């Protein structure tokens, strides 16, 4: 390929014919042919308002393996900080509203992945995924939820594929325990919500074991029960860990903050601090039906789960992480019709 220098690159302000009009015509032509050009090379943008290891890297690799060019964007770090409140007078440090930012990106990219965690301050807004909905309505490109305030569908898809692979398709009717674990921070409910629905949709016999004050959303519980009923299964809820783990096939550990955090953060912290013994131990795993241990990661060793469990043959958390890549490829291939 020959690389030709641009004439008058700095000012492009010449009175003679320096090719400027030809470039204007070429730009108009690219606009007219934009659909056909994007069929040749896909472009994927990944917008991370929050930190990530697995989701970010597995999406980057998934896009590359499918032949797409991937751009990862961290608002406020090398790109403008984004405002998302409607009606806000933008006289603070955020230079660009998501209406424009997403409107622009969706003209360049064939899909946009977005990670935007829960606010932790407004339950109804988090439950309704208001930020993600605003992003979807500002976009003309497909939006992929890379963990929103209330859901982590990519994780759930990967976990479902992990379970189906591990149990060789014989997942239905197996005992799945979603077990609350202590964590020093009040983590969001996106993963437990998605995990619960995922296990119910697979037709597993599901138990949620959590301390009082850490109940999941009633609407999510009702939805899980309705999925389970289609498979003639149930979704139980208890605070008795030993009983819940008895003969379980899967222990899925996850920490999440209590609903109290939305009205009184100090009270929720103090409630949680009394629950440091809610950790997955080898003794709890011994109660299972030689069950597997799962966690979406990142996981705090010695806090959420003991080393003896994570380092045992029962732990399949790394297989789960591998399936993030395969699941993300399935999503991108679906969106792009590959
Ligand atoms: N499980 C998960 O989403 O991991 P990351 O937060 O590292 O992306």
mmCIF file of C-alpha atoms in Angstrom, residues 178-309:
data_model
loop_
_atom_site.group_PDB
_atom_site.id
_atom_site.type_symbol
_atom_site.label_atom_id
_atom_site.label_comp_id
_atom_site.label_asym_id
_atom_site.label_seq_id
_atom_site.Cartn_x
_atom_site.Cartn_y
_atom_site.Cartn_z
ATOM 1 C CA UNK A 178 -26.889 -19.373 45.674
ATOM 2 C CA UNK A 179 -25.055 -18.632 48.909
ATOM 3 C CA UNK A 180 -24.622 -15.105 50.273
ATOM 4 C CA UNK A 181 -21.077 -14.377 51.469
ATOM 5 C CA UNK A 182 -19.576 -11.635 53.590
ATOM 6 C CA UNK A 183 -17.681 -8.818 51.852
ATOM 7 C CA UNK A 184 -16.319 -5.581 53.338
ATOM 8 C CA UNK A 185 -18.245 -3.589 50.712
ATOM 9 C CA UNK A 186 -21.985 -3.508 49.955
ATOM 10 C CA UNK A 187 -21.714 -5.006 46.463
ATOM 11 C CA UNK A 188 -24.489 -4.638 43.851
ATOM 12 C CA UNK A 189 -27.180 -7.272 43.213
ATOM 13 C CA UNK A 190 -26.605 -7.617 39.451
ATOM 14 C CA UNK A 191 -24.793 -10.966 39.655
ATOM 15 C CA UNK A 192 -27.073 -12.675 42.216
ATOM 16 C CA UNK A 193 -30.160 -11.493 40.301
ATOM 17 C CA UNK A 194 -28.855 -12.873 37.006
ATOM 18 C CA UNK A 195 -27.497 -16.048 38.632
ATOM 19 C CA UNK A 196 -30.842 -16.821 40.243
ATOM 20 C CA UNK A 197 -32.751 -16.401 36.984
ATOM 21 C CA UNK A 198 -30.105 -18.403 35.099
ATOM 22 C CA UNK A 199 -30.351 -21.424 37.443
ATOM 23 C CA UNK A 200 -34.160 -21.325 37.373
ATOM 24 C CA UNK A 201 -34.169 -21.134 33.561
ATOM 25 C CA UNK A 202 -31.943 -24.215 33.437
ATOM 26 C CA UNK A 203 -34.600 -26.081 35.425
ATOM 27 C CA UNK A 204 -32.436 -26.505 38.514
ATOM 28 C CA UNK A 205 -33.801 -26.923 42.011
ATOM 29 C CA UNK A 206 -32.751 -23.570 43.452
ATOM 30 C CA UNK A 207 -32.143 -22.408 47.021
ATOM 31 C CA UNK A 208 -31.109 -18.870 47.972
ATOM 32 C CA UNK A 209 -29.385 -18.890 51.348
ATOM 33 C CA UNK A 210 -28.789 -15.461 52.871
ATOM 34 C CA UNK A 211 -28.901 -13.801 56.277
ATOM 35 C CA UNK A 212 -31.968 -11.805 57.290
ATOM 36 C CA UNK A 213 -31.714 -8.322 55.781
ATOM 37 C CA UNK A 214 -30.087 -9.564 52.552
ATOM 38 C CA UNK A 215 -33.180 -10.694 50.684
ATOM 39 C CA UNK A 216 -33.137 -10.272 46.911
ATOM 40 C CA UNK A 217 -35.708 -8.135 45.116
ATOM 41 C CA UNK A 218 -39.243 -9.572 45.358
ATOM 42 C CA UNK A 219 -39.799 -9.104 41.619
ATOM 43 C CA UNK A 220 -36.630 -11.053 40.787
ATOM 44 C CA UNK A 221 -37.601 -13.837 43.223
ATOM 45 C CA UNK A 222 -41.078 -14.016 41.675
ATOM 46 C CA UNK A 223 -39.616 -14.158 38.185
ATOM 47 C CA UNK A 224 -37.233 -16.959 39.212
ATOM 48 C CA UNK A 225 -40.131 -18.925 40.738
ATOM 49 C CA UNK A 226 -42.100 -18.544 37.564
ATOM 50 C CA UNK A 227 -39.166 -19.836 35.444
ATOM 51 C CA UNK A 228 -38.662 -22.747 37.871
ATOM 52 C CA UNK A 229 -42.365 -23.661 37.786
ATOM 53 C CA UNK A 230 -42.158 -24.154 34.007
ATOM 54 C CA UNK A 231 -39.683 -26.955 34.750
ATOM 55 C CA UNK A 232 -41.770 -28.244 37.717
ATOM 56 C CA UNK A 233 -39.012 -27.002 40.045
ATOM 57 C CA UNK A 234 -38.983 -24.623 43.011
ATOM 58 C CA UNK A 235 -36.995 -21.684 44.348
ATOM 59 C CA UNK A 236 -36.536 -21.885 48.127
ATOM 60 C CA UNK A 237 -35.201 -19.193 50.450
ATOM 61 C CA UNK A 238 -33.548 -19.777 53.822
ATOM 62 C CA UNK A 239 -30.926 -18.450 56.236
ATOM 63 C CA UNK A 240 -29.776 -21.965 57.259
ATOM 64 C CA UNK A 241 -26.488 -22.552 55.392
ATOM 65 C CA UNK A 242 -25.813 -26.077 56.659
ATOM 66 C CA UNK A 243 -29.277 -27.284 55.627
ATOM 67 C CA UNK A 244 -29.109 -25.476 52.275
ATOM 68 C CA UNK A 245 -25.740 -27.036 51.366
ATOM 69 C CA UNK A 246 -26.909 -30.580 52.225
ATOM 70 C CA UNK A 247 -26.584 -32.734 49.071
ATOM 71 C CA UNK A 248 -26.162 -29.646 46.861
ATOM 72 C CA UNK A 249 -24.686 -30.132 43.384
ATOM 73 C CA UNK A 250 -23.596 -26.491 43.057
ATOM 74 C CA UNK A 251 -22.588 -23.880 45.620
ATOM 75 C CA UNK A 252 -22.520 -20.480 43.907
ATOM 76 C CA UNK A 253 -21.056 -17.951 46.355
ATOM 77 C CA UNK A 254 -21.758 -14.252 45.987
ATOM 78 C CA UNK A 255 -21.620 -11.211 48.232
ATOM 79 C CA UNK A 256 -24.201 -8.469 47.897
ATOM 80 C CA UNK A 257 -25.296 -5.495 49.966
ATOM 81 C CA UNK A 258 -28.557 -5.420 51.896
ATOM 82 C CA UNK A 259 -31.437 -3.238 50.719
ATOM 83 C CA UNK A 260 -30.887 -1.191 53.888
ATOM 84 C CA UNK A 261 -27.879 0.429 52.174
ATOM 85 C CA UNK A 262 -30.306 2.535 50.148
ATOM 86 C CA UNK A 263 -31.749 4.185 53.253
ATOM 87 C CA UNK A 264 -29.056 3.867 55.928
ATOM 88 C CA UNK A 265 -25.542 2.928 54.764
ATOM 89 C CA UNK A 266 -24.051 2.885 58.268
ATOM 90 C CA UNK A 267 -26.758 0.515 59.539
ATOM 91 C CA UNK A 268 -26.252 -1.829 56.564
ATOM 92 C CA UNK A 269 -22.466 -1.829 57.168
ATOM 93 C CA UNK A 270 -22.934 -2.623 60.798
ATOM 94 C CA UNK A 271 -25.408 -5.425 59.985
ATOM 95 C CA UNK A 272 -22.931 -6.888 57.470
ATOM 96 C CA UNK A 273 -19.962 -6.635 59.869
ATOM 97 C CA UNK A 274 -21.665 -9.130 62.186
ATOM 98 C CA UNK A 275 -21.707 -11.703 59.355
ATOM 99 C CA UNK A 276 -17.997 -12.280 58.670
ATOM 100 C CA UNK A 277 -18.456 -16.008 59.302
ATOM 101 C CA UNK A 278 -20.600 -16.252 56.141
ATOM 102 C CA UNK A 279 -17.670 -17.723 54.223
ATOM 103 C CA UNK A 280 -17.572 -20.872 52.094
ATOM 104 C CA UNK A 281 -15.481 -23.441 53.955
ATOM 105 C CA UNK A 282 -14.348 -27.004 53.224
ATOM 106 C CA UNK A 283 -16.773 -28.136 55.943
ATOM 107 C CA UNK A 284 -19.703 -26.587 54.059
ATOM 108 C CA UNK A 285 -18.524 -28.169 50.789
ATOM 109 C CA UNK A 286 -18.310 -31.558 52.593
ATOM 110 C CA UNK A 287 -22.080 -31.373 53.132
ATOM 111 C CA UNK A 288 -22.687 -31.265 49.363
ATOM 112 C CA UNK A 289 -23.183 -34.099 46.902
ATOM 113 C CA UNK A 290 -19.503 -33.738 45.881
ATOM 114 C CA UNK A 291 -20.826 -30.417 44.545
ATOM 115 C CA UNK A 292 -18.901 -27.819 42.594
ATOM 116 C CA UNK A 293 -17.960 -24.363 43.846
ATOM 117 C CA UNK A 294 -18.698 -21.404 41.570
ATOM 118 C CA UNK A 295 -17.965 -17.690 41.786
ATOM 119 C CA UNK A 296 -18.076 -14.998 39.100
ATOM 120 C CA UNK A 297 -14.777 -13.429 40.305
ATOM 121 C CA UNK A 298 -13.066 -11.339 41.493
ATOM 122 C CA UNK A 299 -13.148 -13.192 44.802
ATOM 123 C CA UNK A 300 -11.507 -12.298 48.107
ATOM 124 C CA UNK A 301 -9.676 -15.344 49.468
ATOM 125 C CA UNK A 302 -10.178 -15.927 53.181
ATOM 126 C CA UNK A 303 -13.146 -13.523 53.167
ATOM 127 C CA UNK A 304 -15.720 -14.931 50.734
ATOM 128 C CA UNK A 305 -14.213 -18.427 50.468
ATOM 129 C CA UNK A 306 -11.353 -20.394 51.996
ATOM 130 C CA UNK A 307 -8.213 -21.252 50.001
ATOM 131 C CA UNK A 308 -8.936 -24.945 50.656
ATOM 132 C CA UNK A 309 -12.142 -24.647 48.580
#
